[in-house]
Short mmCIF file of C-alpha atoms and ligand atoms in Angstrom, two decimals:
data_model
loop_
_atom_site.label_atom_id
_atom_site.label_comp_id
_atom_site.label_asym_id
_atom_site.label_seq_id
_atom_site.Cartn_x
_atom_site.Cartn_y
_atom_site.Cartn_z
CA MET A 1 -162.48 75.95 17.65
CA THR A 2 -161.65 75.23 14.05
CA THR A 3 -164.01 72.96 12.16
CA THR A 4 -163.46 72.05 8.54
CA ARG A 5 -165.08 69.66 6.15
CA PHE A 6 -164.33 67.73 3.00
CA ALA A 7 -167.51 67.46 0.99
CA PRO A 8 -167.25 65.09 -1.94
CA SER A 9 -170.28 63.99 -3.91
CA PRO A 10 -170.35 60.19 -3.90
CA THR A 11 -170.73 60.12 -7.67
CA GLY A 12 -167.20 58.98 -8.46
CA TYR A 13 -163.79 58.22 -7.02
CA ILE A 14 -161.49 60.73 -5.37
CA HIS A 15 -158.70 61.85 -7.69
CA VAL A 16 -155.60 63.99 -7.27
CA GLY A 17 -157.68 67.11 -7.89
CA ASN A 18 -160.06 66.69 -4.98
CA LEU A 19 -157.40 65.10 -2.81
CA ARG A 20 -155.91 68.58 -2.39
CA THR A 21 -159.22 69.83 -1.05
CA ALA A 22 -159.46 66.93 1.37
CA LEU A 23 -155.88 67.28 2.50
CA PHE A 24 -155.93 71.04 3.06
CA ASN A 25 -159.10 70.87 5.13
CA TYR A 26 -157.73 67.94 7.10
CA LEU A 27 -154.45 69.73 7.77
CA ILE A 28 -156.11 72.95 8.90
CA ALA A 29 -158.28 71.05 11.36
CA ARG A 30 -155.43 68.93 12.71
CA LYS A 31 -153.01 71.82 12.95
CA SER A 32 -155.37 73.66 15.28
CA GLY A 33 -156.59 70.59 17.15
CA GLY A 34 -160.02 71.12 15.59
CA THR A 35 -162.61 68.91 13.95
CA PHE A 36 -162.56 67.48 10.45
CA ILE A 37 -165.92 66.39 9.06
CA LEU A 38 -166.44 64.13 6.08
CA ARG A 39 -169.62 65.34 4.44
CA LEU A 40 -171.21 63.31 1.69
CA ASP A 41 -173.01 65.59 -0.75
CA ASP A 42 -175.55 63.03 -1.84
CA THR A 43 -178.66 65.06 -2.59
CA ASP A 44 -178.72 63.71 -6.14
CA PRO A 45 -180.28 60.27 -5.67
CA GLU A 46 -179.61 59.17 -9.22
CA ARG A 47 -175.91 59.87 -9.36
CA SER A 48 -174.99 59.21 -5.73
CA LYS A 49 -173.94 55.63 -5.03
CA GLN A 50 -173.10 53.85 -1.80
CA GLU A 51 -170.20 52.13 -3.52
CA TYR A 52 -168.62 55.52 -4.20
CA ALA A 53 -169.22 56.65 -0.62
CA ASP A 54 -167.47 53.47 0.56
CA ALA A 55 -164.65 53.99 -1.92
CA ILE A 56 -164.13 57.59 -0.79
CA MET A 57 -163.79 56.45 2.82
CA GLU A 58 -161.48 53.63 1.87
CA ASP A 59 -159.25 55.99 -0.11
CA LEU A 60 -159.08 58.52 2.71
CA GLU A 61 -158.27 55.74 5.16
CA TRP A 62 -155.51 54.51 2.88
CA LEU A 63 -153.97 57.96 3.18
CA GLY A 64 -154.59 58.16 6.91
CA LEU A 65 -156.84 61.21 6.53
CA THR A 66 -159.16 60.30 9.37
CA TRP A 67 -162.36 62.24 9.96
CA ASP A 68 -164.09 62.94 13.23
CA ARG A 69 -167.56 62.35 11.90
CA VAL A 70 -169.52 61.70 8.75
CA GLU A 71 -172.56 63.69 7.71
CA LYS A 72 -174.85 62.83 4.84
CA GLN A 73 -176.89 65.50 3.13
CA SER A 74 -179.59 62.97 2.28
CA ASP A 75 -180.28 62.71 6.04
CA ARG A 76 -180.92 66.42 6.31
CA LEU A 77 -183.70 67.13 3.83
CA ASP A 78 -186.02 68.40 6.58
CA ARG A 79 -183.49 71.03 7.49
CA TYR A 80 -183.21 72.15 3.86
CA HIS A 81 -187.01 72.41 3.65
CA ALA A 82 -187.00 74.62 6.73
CA ALA A 83 -184.25 76.81 5.28
CA ALA A 84 -186.21 77.14 2.04
CA ASP A 85 -189.28 78.24 4.01
CA GLU A 86 -187.21 80.76 5.89
CA LEU A 87 -185.85 82.25 2.67
CA ARG A 88 -189.38 82.37 1.25
CA ASP A 89 -190.65 84.15 4.37
CA LYS A 90 -187.87 86.65 4.11
CA GLY A 91 -188.70 87.43 0.49
CA ARG A 92 -185.37 86.04 -0.74
CA PHE A 93 -186.74 83.08 -2.67
CA TYR A 94 -188.79 83.07 -5.87
CA GLU A 95 -190.14 80.52 -8.27
CA ALA A 96 -189.13 80.75 -11.92
CA PHE A 97 -190.55 78.82 -14.83
CA GLU A 98 -188.24 79.35 -17.79
CA THR A 99 -187.34 76.18 -19.67
CA PRO A 100 -183.66 75.44 -20.28
CA THR A 101 -184.16 76.40 -23.94
CA GLU A 102 -185.66 79.74 -22.99
CA LEU A 103 -182.80 80.44 -20.61
CA ASP A 104 -180.33 79.51 -23.29
CA LEU A 105 -181.95 81.89 -25.74
CA LYS A 106 -181.87 84.70 -23.20
CA ARG A 107 -178.19 84.07 -22.57
CA LYS A 108 -177.38 84.12 -26.27
CA LYS A 109 -179.24 87.40 -26.73
CA GLN A 110 -177.38 88.97 -23.83
CA LEU A 111 -174.06 87.79 -25.17
CA ASN A 112 -174.90 89.15 -28.62
CA MET A 113 -175.59 92.50 -27.05
CA GLY A 114 -172.26 92.34 -25.26
CA LYS A 115 -173.90 91.87 -21.88
CA PRO A 116 -172.99 89.30 -19.25
CA PRO A 117 -175.37 86.30 -19.40
CA VAL A 118 -177.06 86.94 -16.07
CA TYR A 119 -180.60 85.75 -15.35
CA ASP A 120 -182.90 88.72 -15.98
CA ARG A 121 -185.27 88.03 -13.07
CA SER A 122 -188.39 88.12 -15.26
CA ALA A 123 -189.98 85.65 -12.86
CA LEU A 124 -190.04 88.36 -10.19
CA ALA A 125 -192.59 90.27 -12.24
CA LEU A 126 -195.06 87.35 -12.44
CA SER A 127 -198.39 87.80 -10.69
CA GLU A 128 -199.84 84.98 -8.58
CA ASP A 129 -202.32 84.24 -11.39
CA GLU A 130 -199.57 84.04 -13.96
CA LYS A 131 -197.61 81.71 -11.74
CA THR A 132 -200.62 79.47 -11.23
CA ALA A 133 -201.15 79.35 -14.97
CA LEU A 134 -197.49 78.55 -15.62
CA ARG A 135 -197.50 75.87 -12.96
CA ALA A 136 -200.56 74.28 -14.55
CA GLU A 137 -198.90 74.41 -17.94
CA ARG A 138 -195.31 73.49 -17.06
CA GLY A 139 -195.38 71.97 -13.62
CA ASP A 140 -193.48 73.36 -10.65
CA GLY A 141 -190.80 75.92 -11.27
CA VAL A 142 -187.28 76.12 -9.91
CA TRP A 143 -186.56 78.20 -6.82
CA ARG A 144 -184.02 80.96 -7.08
CA PHE A 145 -182.34 82.89 -4.30
CA LYS A 146 -182.72 86.64 -4.78
CA LEU A 147 -179.28 88.14 -4.42
CA ASP A 148 -178.89 91.62 -2.98
CA HIS A 149 -177.26 93.64 -5.70
CA GLU A 150 -174.26 94.90 -3.82
CA ARG A 151 -170.61 93.94 -3.79
CA ILE A 152 -169.81 90.69 -1.99
CA GLU A 153 -166.39 90.83 -0.39
CA TRP A 154 -164.14 88.55 1.57
CA THR A 155 -160.46 88.09 2.25
CA ASP A 156 -159.60 84.76 0.75
CA GLY A 157 -157.01 82.63 2.52
CA ILE A 158 -155.20 82.07 -0.78
CA LEU A 159 -156.52 84.62 -3.29
CA GLY A 160 -156.46 87.65 -1.00
CA ASP A 161 -159.14 90.35 -1.17
CA ILE A 162 -162.04 89.38 -3.40
CA SER A 163 -164.89 91.64 -4.43
CA ILE A 164 -167.68 90.36 -6.65
CA ASP A 165 -170.56 92.46 -7.92
CA ALA A 166 -173.67 90.41 -7.11
CA ALA A 167 -175.39 91.97 -10.12
CA SER A 168 -172.93 90.11 -12.35
CA VAL A 169 -174.13 86.76 -11.02
CA SER A 170 -177.42 84.99 -11.76
CA ASP A 171 -179.73 84.39 -8.84
CA PRO A 172 -178.76 80.81 -8.00
CA VAL A 173 -181.27 78.01 -8.35
CA LEU A 174 -181.47 76.24 -4.99
CA ILE A 175 -184.33 73.82 -5.66
CA ARG A 176 -184.90 72.08 -8.96
CA ALA A 177 -188.32 71.77 -10.58
CA ASP A 178 -188.52 68.16 -9.37
CA GLY A 179 -188.03 69.35 -5.79
CA GLN A 180 -184.42 68.22 -5.45
CA PHE A 181 -182.31 70.50 -3.27
CA LEU A 182 -179.22 71.66 -4.98
CA TYR A 183 -175.78 71.62 -3.46
CA THR A 184 -175.68 75.36 -2.76
CA LEU A 185 -178.56 75.42 -0.28
CA ALA A 186 -177.59 72.14 1.33
CA SER A 187 -173.98 73.19 1.68
CA VAL A 188 -174.87 76.51 3.26
CA CYS A 189 -177.21 74.90 5.81
CA ASP A 190 -174.56 72.34 6.69
CA ASP A 191 -171.75 74.85 7.00
CA VAL A 192 -173.90 76.94 9.33
CA ASP A 193 -175.28 74.04 11.41
CA PHE A 194 -171.97 72.21 11.77
CA GLY A 195 -170.17 75.37 12.81
CA ILE A 196 -167.74 75.21 9.91
CA THR A 197 -165.10 77.88 10.52
CA ASP A 198 -162.89 77.36 7.47
CA VAL A 199 -163.72 76.23 3.96
CA VAL A 200 -160.99 75.42 1.47
CA ARG A 201 -162.08 74.34 -1.98
CA GLY A 202 -161.12 74.69 -5.62
CA SER A 203 -161.10 78.06 -7.33
CA ASP A 204 -163.97 76.84 -9.53
CA HIS A 205 -166.12 77.59 -6.47
CA VAL A 206 -165.30 81.31 -6.16
CA THR A 207 -168.64 82.48 -7.60
CA ASN A 208 -170.50 79.93 -5.48
CA THR A 209 -168.79 81.40 -2.46
CA ALA A 210 -170.08 84.86 -3.30
CA THR A 211 -173.68 83.65 -3.49
CA GLN A 212 -173.28 81.37 -0.48
CA ILE A 213 -172.11 84.27 1.66
CA GLN A 214 -175.39 86.08 0.95
CA ILE A 215 -177.45 82.96 1.64
CA ILE A 216 -175.63 82.37 4.93
CA GLN A 217 -176.31 85.96 5.91
CA ALA A 218 -179.97 85.62 4.91
CA LEU A 219 -180.19 82.61 7.25
CA ASN A 220 -178.42 84.58 10.02
CA GLY A 221 -175.48 82.18 9.99
CA THR A 222 -171.81 82.91 10.60
CA VAL A 223 -169.79 83.19 7.42
CA PRO A 224 -166.72 80.90 7.53
CA ALA A 225 -163.27 81.91 6.35
CA PHE A 226 -162.90 80.91 2.71
CA ALA A 227 -159.83 79.93 0.73
CA HIS A 228 -159.77 78.75 -2.87
CA HIS A 229 -156.86 76.70 -4.08
CA SER A 230 -155.83 76.74 -7.71
CA LEU A 231 -156.79 73.88 -9.98
CA LEU A 232 -154.28 71.29 -11.13
CA THR A 233 -153.09 71.15 -14.71
CA GLY A 234 -150.96 68.57 -16.47
CA PRO A 235 -147.16 69.01 -16.66
CA GLN A 236 -147.45 71.26 -19.74
CA GLY A 237 -150.20 73.37 -18.24
CA GLU A 238 -152.89 71.45 -20.11
CA ALA A 239 -156.30 70.99 -18.49
CA LEU A 240 -156.34 67.93 -16.29
CA SER A 241 -160.10 67.62 -16.06
CA LYS A 242 -160.39 64.96 -18.76
CA ARG A 243 -157.53 62.90 -17.38
CA LEU A 244 -158.66 62.98 -13.77
CA GLY A 245 -160.49 59.72 -14.33
CA THR A 246 -157.14 57.99 -14.65
CA LEU A 247 -155.66 59.85 -11.72
CA SER A 248 -157.98 58.46 -9.10
CA LEU A 249 -156.46 57.52 -5.78
CA ARG A 250 -157.29 53.89 -6.43
CA ASP A 251 -155.38 53.92 -9.69
CA LEU A 252 -152.38 55.46 -8.01
CA ARG A 253 -152.59 52.93 -5.21
CA ALA A 254 -152.80 50.11 -7.76
CA GLN A 255 -149.66 51.51 -9.38
CA GLY A 256 -147.84 51.19 -6.08
CA VAL A 257 -147.74 54.89 -5.18
CA GLU A 258 -147.10 55.24 -1.45
CA PRO A 259 -149.44 57.40 0.67
CA MET A 260 -146.63 59.50 2.13
CA ALA A 261 -145.29 60.21 -1.35
CA LEU A 262 -148.69 61.46 -2.49
CA LEU A 263 -149.36 63.43 0.69
CA SER A 264 -145.91 65.01 0.78
CA LEU A 265 -146.25 66.16 -2.81
CA MET A 266 -149.79 67.43 -2.48
CA ALA A 267 -149.13 69.34 0.73
CA ARG A 268 -146.52 71.46 -1.05
CA LEU A 269 -147.28 71.48 -4.78
CA GLY A 270 -148.29 74.99 -5.81
CA SER A 271 -146.85 76.57 -2.67
CA SER A 272 -143.70 78.62 -2.19
CA GLN A 273 -142.30 75.87 0.04
CA PRO A 274 -140.27 73.05 -1.52
CA VAL A 275 -141.65 69.53 -1.82
CA GLU A 276 -140.05 67.46 0.91
CA LEU A 277 -140.73 63.86 1.65
CA ARG A 278 -142.22 63.54 5.12
CA ALA A 279 -142.24 60.43 7.23
CA SER A 280 -145.64 60.96 8.83
CA LEU A 281 -148.84 62.92 8.56
CA ASP A 282 -147.92 64.67 11.80
CA GLU A 283 -144.84 66.09 10.10
CA ILE A 284 -146.97 67.24 7.19
CA VAL A 285 -149.40 68.91 9.59
CA GLU A 286 -146.52 70.71 11.25
CA GLY A 287 -145.06 72.05 8.01
CA PHE A 288 -148.34 73.08 6.42
CA ASP A 289 -149.02 76.70 5.65
CA LEU A 290 -152.08 77.65 3.62
CA ASN A 291 -150.71 81.15 3.09
CA SER A 292 -147.78 79.79 1.13
CA PHE A 293 -150.03 78.68 -1.74
CA GLY A 294 -150.38 80.77 -4.85
CA ALA A 295 -153.33 81.52 -7.11
CA ALA A 296 -151.70 80.31 -10.34
CA PRO A 297 -152.74 76.93 -11.74
CA THR A 298 -150.61 74.17 -10.28
CA LYS A 299 -148.75 71.79 -12.56
CA PHE A 300 -149.00 68.16 -11.58
CA ASP A 301 -146.91 65.39 -13.07
CA VAL A 302 -147.88 61.90 -11.96
CA ASN A 303 -144.28 60.81 -12.60
CA ASP A 304 -143.12 62.94 -9.67
CA LEU A 305 -144.80 60.45 -7.37
CA PHE A 306 -142.48 57.60 -8.26
CA PRO A 307 -139.10 58.93 -7.06
CA LEU A 308 -140.83 59.93 -3.84
CA THR A 309 -142.34 56.46 -3.58
CA ALA A 310 -138.89 54.94 -4.07
CA HIS A 311 -137.61 57.06 -1.18
CA VAL A 312 -140.47 56.00 1.06
CA ASN A 313 -139.71 52.37 0.32
CA ALA A 314 -135.97 52.71 0.75
CA ALA A 315 -136.54 54.04 4.26
CA ARG A 316 -139.05 51.42 5.22
CA ALA A 317 -138.53 48.96 8.07
CA TYR A 318 -138.54 45.24 7.39
CA ALA A 319 -141.42 44.61 9.79
CA ASP A 320 -143.57 46.79 7.57
CA VAL A 321 -143.15 44.57 4.53
CA ALA A 322 -142.34 41.20 6.13
CA GLU A 323 -145.66 39.68 5.23
CA ARG A 324 -145.47 40.75 1.64
CA ILE A 325 -141.96 39.36 1.30
CA ARG A 326 -142.96 36.03 2.79
CA ALA A 327 -145.88 35.92 0.39
CA LEU A 328 -143.40 36.04 -2.47
CA GLY A 329 -141.94 32.79 -1.21
CA VAL A 330 -138.68 34.20 0.14
CA PRO A 331 -137.41 31.70 2.75
CA GLU A 332 -137.87 32.91 6.31
CA ASP A 333 -134.14 33.04 7.10
CA GLN A 334 -133.43 35.14 3.99
CA ALA A 335 -136.40 37.49 4.12
CA GLU A 336 -134.84 40.31 6.08
CA ARG A 337 -131.66 40.29 4.07
CA PHE A 338 -133.71 40.22 0.88
CA TRP A 339 -135.48 43.39 1.98
CA THR A 340 -132.27 45.17 2.95
CA VAL A 341 -130.80 44.37 -0.44
CA ALA A 342 -133.89 45.05 -2.53
CA ARG A 343 -135.31 48.17 -0.92
CA GLU A 344 -132.72 50.52 -2.41
CA ASN A 345 -133.39 49.07 -5.82
CA ILE A 346 -137.15 49.29 -6.17
CA THR A 347 -139.60 52.03 -6.97
CA THR A 348 -142.80 50.37 -5.82
CA LEU A 349 -143.22 47.25 -3.71
CA ASP A 350 -144.41 45.47 -6.84
CA ASP A 351 -140.83 45.58 -8.04
CA LEU A 352 -139.84 43.19 -5.26
CA GLU A 353 -141.13 40.28 -7.23
CA GLY A 354 -138.63 40.83 -10.04
CA TRP A 355 -135.77 40.81 -7.56
CA TRP A 356 -137.04 37.66 -5.94
CA VAL A 357 -137.35 35.89 -9.29
CA LEU A 358 -133.76 36.91 -10.01
CA CYS A 359 -132.57 35.46 -6.71
CA ARG A 360 -134.53 32.27 -7.13
CA ASP A 361 -134.12 31.53 -10.82
CA GLY A 362 -131.02 33.50 -11.72
CA ALA A 363 -130.83 36.08 -14.50
CA GLU A 364 -130.19 35.86 -18.20
CA PRO A 365 -126.48 36.82 -18.25
CA LEU A 366 -125.34 39.97 -19.96
CA ILE A 367 -121.91 39.35 -21.42
CA ALA A 368 -120.10 41.75 -23.73
CA GLU A 369 -117.98 40.26 -26.47
CA GLU A 370 -114.76 41.61 -24.98
CA ASP A 371 -115.60 39.96 -21.64
CA ALA A 372 -116.55 36.53 -22.97
CA GLU A 373 -113.17 35.01 -22.33
CA MET A 374 -112.87 36.45 -18.87
CA ILE A 375 -116.35 35.20 -17.90
CA ALA A 376 -115.46 31.76 -19.26
CA THR A 377 -112.50 31.75 -16.86
CA ALA A 378 -114.52 33.25 -13.97
CA MET A 379 -117.53 30.99 -13.87
CA PRO A 380 -115.80 27.74 -12.92
CA LEU A 381 -114.17 29.66 -10.05
CA LEU A 382 -117.60 30.35 -8.56
CA PRO A 383 -118.77 27.44 -6.41
CA GLU A 384 -122.36 26.18 -6.42
CA PRO A 385 -124.87 27.95 -4.11
CA PRO A 386 -125.56 28.46 -1.26
CA TYR A 387 -123.38 31.50 -1.00
CA ASP A 388 -122.44 33.58 2.00
CA ASP A 389 -121.15 37.03 2.88
CA ALA A 390 -117.63 36.12 1.82
CA THR A 391 -118.49 34.62 -1.58
CA TRP A 392 -118.20 37.77 -3.67
CA LYS A 393 -114.84 38.74 -2.21
CA THR A 394 -113.36 35.28 -2.48
CA TRP A 395 -114.62 34.89 -6.03
CA THR A 396 -113.54 38.29 -7.33
CA ASP A 397 -110.10 37.82 -5.72
CA ALA A 398 -109.73 34.52 -7.52
CA VAL A 399 -110.90 36.00 -10.85
CA LYS A 400 -108.51 38.91 -10.43
CA GLU A 401 -105.67 36.51 -9.91
CA ALA A 402 -106.64 34.36 -12.86
CA THR A 403 -107.36 37.14 -15.38
CA GLY A 404 -105.33 40.12 -14.21
CA ARG A 405 -108.47 42.27 -14.32
CA LYS A 406 -109.20 44.78 -11.61
CA GLY A 407 -111.50 47.62 -10.58
CA LYS A 408 -114.48 48.28 -12.82
CA GLY A 409 -113.10 45.99 -15.51
CA LEU A 410 -113.28 43.16 -13.03
CA PHE A 411 -116.48 43.87 -11.13
CA MET A 412 -118.78 45.12 -13.87
CA PRO A 413 -118.59 42.11 -16.20
CA LEU A 414 -119.13 39.79 -13.23
CA ARG A 415 -122.14 41.79 -12.04
CA LYS A 416 -123.62 41.76 -15.56
CA ALA A 417 -123.03 38.06 -15.95
CA VAL A 418 -124.67 37.24 -12.62
CA THR A 419 -127.58 39.72 -12.55
CA GLY A 420 -128.06 40.57 -16.23
CA MET A 421 -127.93 44.25 -15.22
CA GLU A 422 -125.39 47.04 -15.05
CA ARG A 423 -126.71 48.40 -11.80
CA GLY A 424 -128.23 46.94 -8.71
CA PRO A 425 -127.58 45.97 -5.13
CA ASP A 426 -124.21 45.65 -3.51
CA MET A 427 -122.94 42.32 -4.82
CA SER A 428 -121.52 41.03 -1.52
CA ASN A 429 -124.97 41.42 -0.03
CA LEU A 430 -126.76 39.99 -3.01
CA MET A 431 -124.69 36.82 -3.42
CA PRO A 432 -126.01 35.01 -0.33
CA LEU A 433 -129.53 35.42 -1.72
CA LEU A 434 -128.78 33.86 -5.08
CA GLN A 435 -130.05 30.34 -5.43
CA LYS A 436 -128.90 30.06 -9.01
CA VAL A 437 -126.40 31.72 -11.32
CA ARG A 438 -127.39 30.91 -14.87
CA ALA A 439 -124.11 32.09 -16.31
CA LYS A 440 -122.54 29.08 -14.64
CA GLY A 441 -124.42 27.01 -17.16
N1 LIG B 1 -169.76 68.60 -3.23
C1 LIG B 1 -169.11 69.84 -3.61
C2 LIG B 1 -168.03 69.52 -4.63
O1 LIG B 1 -167.52 68.42 -4.61
C3 LIG B 1 -168.52 70.49 -2.39
C4 LIG B 1 -167.93 71.82 -2.64
C5 LIG B 1 -167.64 72.51 -1.33
O2 LIG B 1 -166.59 72.26 -0.76
O3 LIG B 1 -168.49 73.28 -0.87
O4 LIG B 1 -167.73 70.33 -5.47
#
């Protein structure tokens, strides 16, 4: 039985970067009829906030990425204590007392000597007396996991065969000097206890995975299948990390981006399969293939979301937007027609308002000099509203007769005079919605 998890820290909002992680784990679970767990990595009491936890859930719900259960790391501190004891008993855990400045100095020295900046394990050589003295002088130390210096290997679901020399990695700190459990230990305990079978996360976690595999093994747990997706960059390949703040799901939602547009893009971006707009999450689940994703950084352009959003809206049923249209003040008997006319001509639903204002108040006419005379002839031929399905035909026939104009030379100036735009809805359909034509004066 497949069990996956999405494990955000509730220290901020979800953005397009971590949405991929959420989505891939969700899709893997749903594709196999398995379980998808939302895990809140909230062991840092200062940075974790309930409001962010709530926002994460709200954003996932907006997208329809439903979880089967929520787990909070802050509820599981006893378990992490027990795991720490177990690692201590097994001789895989040691206390170290270096200050950050000392560690920094060591790293610089190593780098100067052309060596990788790996923790030198001096703490392992400390006697009990030395430790007691250090503890008295500096307070409690940090707790590091003692890696076995061998190669750590796994077949990554995206990156393929990975082999990391454990000696090239520092023994990870699992408990801070103030006693706070760090993500690595908590995550390992959770993955083991919750029976996580598949972990997909960003490629910035590859080294963590290597150390976590050894910790899982030290705790006699089953190592899940790992896959690391590439990180997103901007359209020119520039780092996105600084801009992610403005690419939160709530910002995108506020800009009118539609969930299916975002999901359809994210389920394919960076894969060998083309981006195709899907009508439902079920369709996305069906077409998802983790193996089709590549290791190269994935370019993301927020602007790609808008044409997809326009397509989602164009295909949308009236019932889905009826309330919103009524809220604009569109009369009940015109609401459905208004939607049929407007939906092909909007990007986001926010654009509906502009179309309604045009119908209600009329538009500033756009009249080219060479058409001024023709429009002057045409406008008196247009009766006062209300209009009906026949109005456009009757009117344009009359204008044709009166001016001798035809085809584009007839229709375009009239469209521009009535709507103030060169493009827009089919005019026969639009006319019955117009409550005012300002060009009539
Ligand atoms: N809270 C971690 C993060 O957001 C989870 C990483 C993981 O998936 O293990 O980076």
